[in-house]
Amino acid sequence: MRMIDLIEKKKRGMALTKAEIDYFIDGYTAGQIPDYQAAALLMAICFTGMRHEETAWMTDAMVRSGDQVDLSSIPGVKVDKHSTGGIGDKTTLILAPLVAACGVPVAKMSGRGLGYTGGTVDKLESIPGFRTDLDRDAFLDTVKRIGVCVVGQSGHLALADKKLYALRDVTGTVDSIPLIAASIMSKKIAAGADGIVLDVKCGSGAFMKTPEDAARLAREMVAIGQACGRKMAAVITNMDLPLGYSIGNGLEVAEAIDLLKGAGPADLREVCLVLAAQMLSLAGKGTLQACRDMAAAALDSGAALEKFVQMCRAQGGDPAVVEHPQTLYAGAVSDTLQAPADGWICRMDAQACGKASMLLGAGRETKESAIDPAAGIVLACKTGDRVQKGQVLARLYTNQPDQMADAKQVLLDAYTLSDQKPQLPPLVYDTILGE
Ligand code: URA
């Protein structure tokens, strides 16, 4: 087989065979196929796409390229969730203990963030002492003991994706639905859960800008998961504005704790309940409505909060943050952003909110950048709110005060004011279930 023939075929929009896809993924992972040929094939895929079976074969080859986690020693149906990424998305911090509190084990591997905001691992590590680098045995033991554990993704999972993603990042080949689907699903399948709920974000702060593209990605991923024998559901949720009010690592943990105490923002609670209901339903806990009621009861009774405390203790984190969440961002310098005029907030550029928070120190510009756990933004007003000139729109936190002015400007530009009361977009666009 020759790589040049695969590139020529794909350039003409022809389907690759399973053997050809295996040749590409195995050869590239082993360092036998050079970056320039891999990049040419990826670009051809961006232009001419892949059929569903090609995407499923690519995912399977990527799963086999690295370690696979065996969760079979944990009794029960294990469920995982994945978000395609958004600003202020702290749902894993809530869902992992919440679903575990309802009796469904959650053995979760999460990533660090690269780009505007930290990932779940960065957020958890803003809790003093919290360890996400447990070895495989400690990870499995913790889930068996308390029903939940969230660790960093092993560097050996889906090795092909690691190499390919780095190449896609620098060759303009990230935004291809089949490539995104294979990349995400290879890691999820290798992580070993029986059921996977996908939160596919859609809007200005997401990879997928329209509900149609988000639905295409969701359908592709659900089909791949099912072909690999996993129970699947995908929910398409809005990311035209940040989820909740807090953006930044310690600040998002503080907001998640608030929600676990039965308070917190309504949009965040709703998305968490929708996702929790799907996770519990995949685990066979009853109808969707019964599962939602069960999750709401676990939030309101304090059972989910208690599970979060257990998770903190088990992973070395200081559970005192639950009583004193403000310690997560204490010491940072803060300043407010005021509304420049009267009006309705008719639009927010979620990506720009993320960029402002990165300028404050909450995200990484390069893989090596250090994250400031206390940095970020707490919004006071969001799309749909009426504001008066001078009213506080947001409070910004940083340990790099020289960045404050730039961050305030970027955040101000993220708001669009209007005389007209805006129509709010739906929080949940669609749900796509496996057959
Ligand atoms: N996240 C991933 O893991 N892979 C992609 O290709 C895009 C987003």
XYZ file of C-alpha atoms and ligand atoms in Angstrom:
443
model
C 0.000 0.000 0.000
C 1.226 3.522 -0.692
C 0.161 6.683 1.127
C 0.127 8.639 -2.148
C -2.665 6.373 -3.471
C -4.779 7.019 -0.352
C -4.286 10.767 -0.744
C -5.234 10.655 -4.444
C -8.345 8.583 -3.672
C -9.527 10.886 -0.920
C -8.782 13.981 -3.005
C -11.333 12.631 -5.515
C -13.884 11.992 -2.763
C -13.599 8.207 -2.915
C -14.083 6.037 0.170
C -11.070 4.413 1.802
C -11.206 0.756 2.798
C -10.735 -0.478 6.354
C -7.309 -1.850 5.395
C -6.286 1.552 4.011
C -7.434 3.372 7.129
C -5.594 0.876 9.355
C -2.489 1.381 7.202
C -2.691 5.155 7.686
C -3.388 5.167 11.429
C -0.935 2.370 12.300
C 1.772 3.793 10.040
C 1.394 7.353 11.268
C 1.393 6.302 14.936
C 4.538 4.235 14.364
C 6.305 7.181 12.723
C 6.452 5.421 9.326
C 4.263 7.953 7.511
C 5.633 11.501 7.402
C 3.671 14.518 8.625
C 3.399 16.017 5.115
C 1.574 12.987 3.736
C -0.641 12.684 6.811
C -1.467 16.402 6.547
C -2.340 16.037 2.852
C -4.741 13.196 3.621
C -6.312 15.123 6.522
C -6.841 18.151 4.282
C -8.441 15.955 1.606
C -10.767 14.573 4.328
C -11.650 18.155 5.339
C -12.727 18.877 1.758
C -14.361 15.618 0.689
C -15.446 14.116 4.026
C -15.718 10.497 5.044
C -18.593 7.998 4.970
C -19.924 6.802 8.326
C -18.166 3.456 8.056
C -14.833 5.113 7.259
C -15.190 7.309 10.360
C -16.041 4.253 12.472
C -12.999 2.352 11.103
C -10.747 5.347 11.771
C -12.058 5.582 15.342
C -11.481 1.873 15.894
C -7.902 2.077 14.592
C -7.266 5.066 16.867
C -8.683 3.224 19.901
C -6.305 0.315 19.180
C -3.322 2.675 18.848
C -2.980 3.098 22.633
C -4.026 1.782 26.052
C -7.625 0.845 26.735
C -9.051 1.147 30.243
C -10.778 -1.953 31.581
C -13.549 -0.933 33.990
C -15.062 -4.421 34.209
C -13.905 -4.919 37.817
C -16.268 -2.106 38.890
C -19.772 -3.509 39.365
C -22.687 -1.863 37.532
C -23.115 0.125 34.344
C -20.373 2.754 34.152
C -21.327 6.006 32.449
C -19.162 8.797 31.137
C -19.963 12.191 29.677
C -18.086 14.399 27.295
C -18.537 18.016 26.403
C -17.227 19.340 23.112
C -16.084 22.372 25.082
C -17.482 25.727 25.969
C -16.961 28.808 28.069
C -17.953 28.436 31.716
C -18.708 24.741 31.203
C -18.211 23.250 34.647
C -20.830 20.507 34.289
C -18.421 17.609 34.949
C -17.624 19.018 38.403
C -21.318 18.683 39.219
C -22.342 15.634 37.183
C -19.642 13.251 38.385
C -20.653 13.429 42.087
C -24.340 13.909 41.233
C -24.636 10.763 39.116
C -22.524 8.809 41.619
C -24.843 9.995 44.416
C -27.704 8.389 42.443
C -25.897 5.029 42.541
C -24.230 4.979 39.109
C -20.421 4.661 39.143
C -18.482 7.399 37.330
C -14.877 6.560 36.408
C -13.900 9.618 34.447
C -10.792 10.698 32.595
C -10.727 14.373 31.731
C -8.400 16.692 29.908
C -6.529 19.881 30.586
C -7.544 22.915 28.622
C -5.550 24.434 25.823
C -6.945 27.694 24.588
C -9.257 30.040 26.327
C -10.182 28.156 29.477
C -8.869 25.401 31.680
C -10.183 21.862 31.393
C -11.863 19.845 34.138
C -8.468 18.697 35.440
C -7.270 22.304 35.772
C -10.472 23.237 37.557
C -10.203 20.366 40.044
C -6.545 21.164 40.667
C -7.536 24.648 41.825
C -8.738 22.858 44.981
C -5.689 22.767 47.296
C -4.160 19.281 47.342
C -6.554 17.755 44.783
C -4.733 15.062 42.778
C -5.766 14.056 39.283
C -2.666 11.933 38.617
C -3.767 8.763 40.428
C -2.409 5.546 38.955
C -4.780 3.019 37.372
C -5.199 0.917 40.546
C -5.890 3.917 42.784
C -8.369 5.228 40.190
C -10.314 1.961 40.057
C -10.152 1.475 43.866
C -11.560 4.960 44.437
C -14.506 4.302 42.132
C -15.172 0.974 43.848
C -15.016 2.636 47.280
C -16.990 5.859 46.780
C -18.520 5.502 43.300
C -16.627 8.328 41.619
C -13.158 9.424 40.593
C -12.027 12.031 38.054
C -8.430 11.830 36.850
C -6.332 13.258 34.047
C -6.428 11.393 30.787
C -3.568 8.905 30.479
C -1.026 10.024 27.904
C -1.169 6.527 26.412
C -4.862 6.593 25.515
C -5.566 6.825 21.749
C -1.934 7.562 20.871
C -2.837 8.157 17.217
C -5.198 10.952 18.236
C -2.515 12.641 20.275
C -0.202 12.800 17.242
C -2.940 13.574 14.749
C -4.526 16.306 16.868
C -1.166 18.080 17.204
C -0.784 17.919 13.413
C -4.375 19.059 12.736
C -3.880 21.982 15.092
C -1.076 23.406 12.928
C -2.391 22.443 9.479
C -5.873 23.966 9.552
C -7.543 20.553 9.672
C -9.374 20.638 13.003
C -12.817 21.659 11.767
C -13.901 18.498 9.988
C -16.899 16.696 11.469
C -15.602 13.139 10.800
C -12.146 14.010 12.150
C -13.592 15.624 15.290
C -15.969 12.680 15.788
C -13.184 10.082 15.429
C -10.880 12.083 17.705
C -13.382 12.488 20.531
C -14.869 9.005 20.287
C -11.495 7.228 20.149
C -10.651 8.684 23.569
C -14.109 8.022 25.017
C -14.193 4.420 23.833
C -10.644 3.757 25.045
C -11.676 5.147 28.458
C -13.894 2.103 28.917
C -17.372 3.283 30.016
C -20.460 1.269 29.049
C -22.556 4.358 28.383
C -21.520 7.776 27.068
C -23.514 11.010 27.102
C -22.231 13.721 24.789
C -22.872 17.399 25.415
C -22.404 18.903 21.957
C -22.097 22.662 22.334
C -23.432 24.957 19.669
C -22.910 28.701 19.239
C -20.385 31.530 19.314
C -18.271 29.881 22.029
C -18.232 26.408 20.453
C -16.578 24.487 17.605
C -19.986 24.007 16.017
C -21.627 27.331 15.264
C -25.047 26.102 14.080
C -27.540 23.580 15.490
C -27.408 21.734 12.136
C -23.634 21.189 12.300
C -23.870 20.276 15.983
C -26.563 17.697 15.139
C -24.396 16.232 12.350
C -21.466 15.872 14.747
C -23.718 14.406 17.442
C -25.251 11.844 15.056
C -21.824 10.797 13.807
C -20.522 10.286 17.362
C -23.632 8.431 18.532
C -23.353 6.079 15.533
C -19.653 5.413 16.220
C -20.307 4.687 19.897
C -23.110 2.290 19.052
C -20.993 0.514 16.466
C -18.476 -0.034 19.285
C -21.163 -1.497 21.544
C -21.682 1.538 23.806
C -25.015 2.940 24.977
C -25.141 6.469 23.598
C -27.031 9.744 23.908
C -26.131 13.243 22.767
C -27.632 16.541 23.876
C -27.087 19.698 21.833
C -26.836 22.679 24.152
C -26.425 26.396 23.656
C -22.999 28.018 23.806
C -23.890 31.460 22.459
C -23.303 32.758 25.960
C -21.252 31.370 28.850
C -22.869 28.646 30.952
C -23.538 29.974 34.424
C -21.875 33.204 35.539
C -18.315 32.153 36.398
C -15.422 31.662 33.966
C -12.051 30.541 35.347
C -10.844 27.582 37.329
C -11.307 28.292 41.054
C -14.275 30.540 40.229
C -15.990 27.714 38.338
C -15.376 25.274 41.196
C -16.978 27.822 43.537
C -20.036 28.074 41.259
C -20.241 24.280 40.971
C -20.211 24.026 44.800
C -23.022 26.570 44.912
C -25.074 24.418 42.568
C -24.308 21.289 44.578
C -25.675 23.164 47.594
C -29.001 23.411 45.756
C -28.480 27.032 44.664
C -26.538 28.332 41.645
C -27.589 29.627 38.228
C -30.747 28.269 36.586
C -29.142 27.620 33.164
C -26.322 25.577 34.684
C -28.741 23.582 36.839
C -30.961 22.864 33.843
C -28.095 21.616 31.630
C -26.808 19.466 34.503
C -30.244 17.945 35.098
C -30.736 17.213 31.385
C -27.330 15.517 31.155
C -27.683 13.692 34.479
C -31.073 12.334 33.389
C -29.517 10.934 30.207
C -26.596 9.401 32.136
C -28.891 7.762 34.700
C -31.245 6.568 31.990
C -28.370 4.926 30.056
C -27.479 3.183 33.312
C -31.021 1.772 33.469
C -32.271 3.861 36.391
C -35.742 4.405 34.913
C -37.590 6.754 32.585
C -35.991 10.033 31.656
C -38.436 11.906 33.915
C -37.778 9.571 36.859
C -34.017 9.989 36.314
C -34.321 13.776 36.185
C -36.370 13.773 39.419
C -33.773 11.526 41.051
C -30.962 13.915 40.050
C -32.892 16.985 41.242
C -33.541 15.281 44.583
C -29.812 14.464 44.950
C -28.961 18.127 44.378
C -31.606 19.424 46.750
C -30.990 16.909 49.552
C -27.242 17.548 49.728
C -26.441 13.960 48.633
C -24.519 15.204 45.565
C -22.607 17.726 47.686
C -21.700 14.978 50.164
C -20.392 12.861 47.249
C -18.308 15.838 46.069
C -16.805 16.107 49.574
C -16.007 12.368 49.513
C -14.400 12.771 46.082
C -12.271 15.686 47.339
C -11.112 13.699 50.370
C -10.378 10.575 48.330
C -8.296 12.549 45.836
C -6.343 14.530 48.439
C -8.280 17.788 48.048
C -9.137 20.026 50.960
C -12.908 19.672 51.537
C -12.888 22.986 53.462
C -13.468 24.662 50.060
C -17.070 23.536 50.324
C -17.574 25.715 53.414
C -15.340 28.523 52.166
C -15.362 28.544 48.338
C -14.150 32.149 48.277
C -10.695 30.873 49.314
C -10.409 29.487 45.760
C -9.883 32.987 44.400
C -8.784 34.902 47.487
C -5.756 37.118 47.015
C -6.429 37.949 43.373
C -6.822 41.594 42.406
C -10.336 42.371 41.216
C -12.033 45.114 39.267
C -15.474 45.655 37.766
C -16.676 46.307 34.236
C -19.555 48.769 33.892
C -22.243 49.061 31.221
C -21.338 51.912 28.826
C -25.015 52.792 28.160
C -28.600 51.840 28.972
C -30.033 48.923 26.991
C -30.823 45.249 26.682
C -27.926 42.815 26.368
C -28.942 41.244 23.079
C -25.806 39.220 22.348
C -22.643 37.994 24.035
C -19.633 36.655 22.199
C -18.868 33.670 24.416
C -15.490 33.133 22.784
C -14.484 36.722 23.595
C -15.489 36.130 27.244
C -13.124 33.147 27.213
C -10.390 35.247 25.660
C -10.782 37.913 28.362
C -10.521 35.247 31.024
C -7.376 33.825 29.375
C -5.786 37.279 29.404
C -6.403 37.352 33.148
C -4.490 34.060 33.511
C -7.288 31.458 33.539
C -6.281 29.682 30.296
C -3.149 28.529 28.506
C -1.629 30.158 25.462
C 0.796 27.268 24.987
C 0.911 23.760 26.452
C 3.639 24.938 28.828
C 1.756 27.998 30.193
C 0.831 27.883 33.872
C -2.774 28.507 34.843
C -3.668 30.936 37.614
C -6.416 29.120 39.557
C -7.773 32.382 40.997
C -8.053 34.237 37.667
C -11.257 34.721 35.729
C -14.559 36.511 35.517
C -17.840 36.486 37.383
C -20.553 37.904 35.149
C -23.274 39.950 36.776
C -25.430 40.239 33.641
C -25.925 38.089 30.568
C -27.923 38.072 27.335
C -31.557 38.989 27.996
C -30.825 41.321 30.933
C -31.738 45.022 30.884
C -28.882 47.213 32.164
C -28.388 50.863 32.994
C -25.326 52.921 32.204
C -22.734 52.375 34.957
C -24.297 49.131 36.183
C -21.767 46.378 36.908
C -21.632 43.848 34.060
C -18.892 41.676 35.517
C -16.121 41.389 38.095
C -12.690 40.352 36.843
C -10.008 38.605 38.943
C -6.295 38.298 38.227
C -2.829 38.062 39.744
C -1.435 39.951 36.737
C -2.911 43.443 37.238
C -1.163 44.744 34.086
C -3.535 42.523 32.072
C -6.682 43.977 33.615
C -7.228 46.854 31.161
C -6.900 44.638 28.057
C -9.151 41.975 29.548
C -11.801 44.585 30.421
C -11.757 45.897 26.861
C -12.087 42.410 25.344
C -14.939 41.621 27.726
C -16.692 44.919 27.005
C -16.505 44.171 23.275
C -18.134 40.804 23.945
C -21.401 42.523 24.958
C -23.836 43.939 22.392
C -26.507 46.303 23.734
C -29.772 47.106 21.970
C -33.023 49.047 22.518
C -34.980 45.893 21.748
C -35.587 43.097 24.231
C -33.902 40.078 22.643
C -35.391 36.645 22.097
C -33.340 34.179 24.142
C -31.999 31.126 22.269
C -33.060 27.741 23.656
C -30.758 26.197 26.245
C -31.194 22.707 24.792
C -31.662 22.406 21.028
C -32.058 18.697 20.563
C -31.392 15.238 21.940
C -30.088 12.426 19.782
C -30.485 8.951 21.186
C -28.900 5.720 20.055
C -31.251 3.181 18.529
N -11.808 17.815 20.798
C -11.131 16.679 20.491
O -10.802 15.892 21.369
N -10.831 16.439 19.210
C -11.174 17.270 18.196
O -10.881 16.971 17.056
C -11.868 18.437 18.533
C -12.176 18.682 19.842
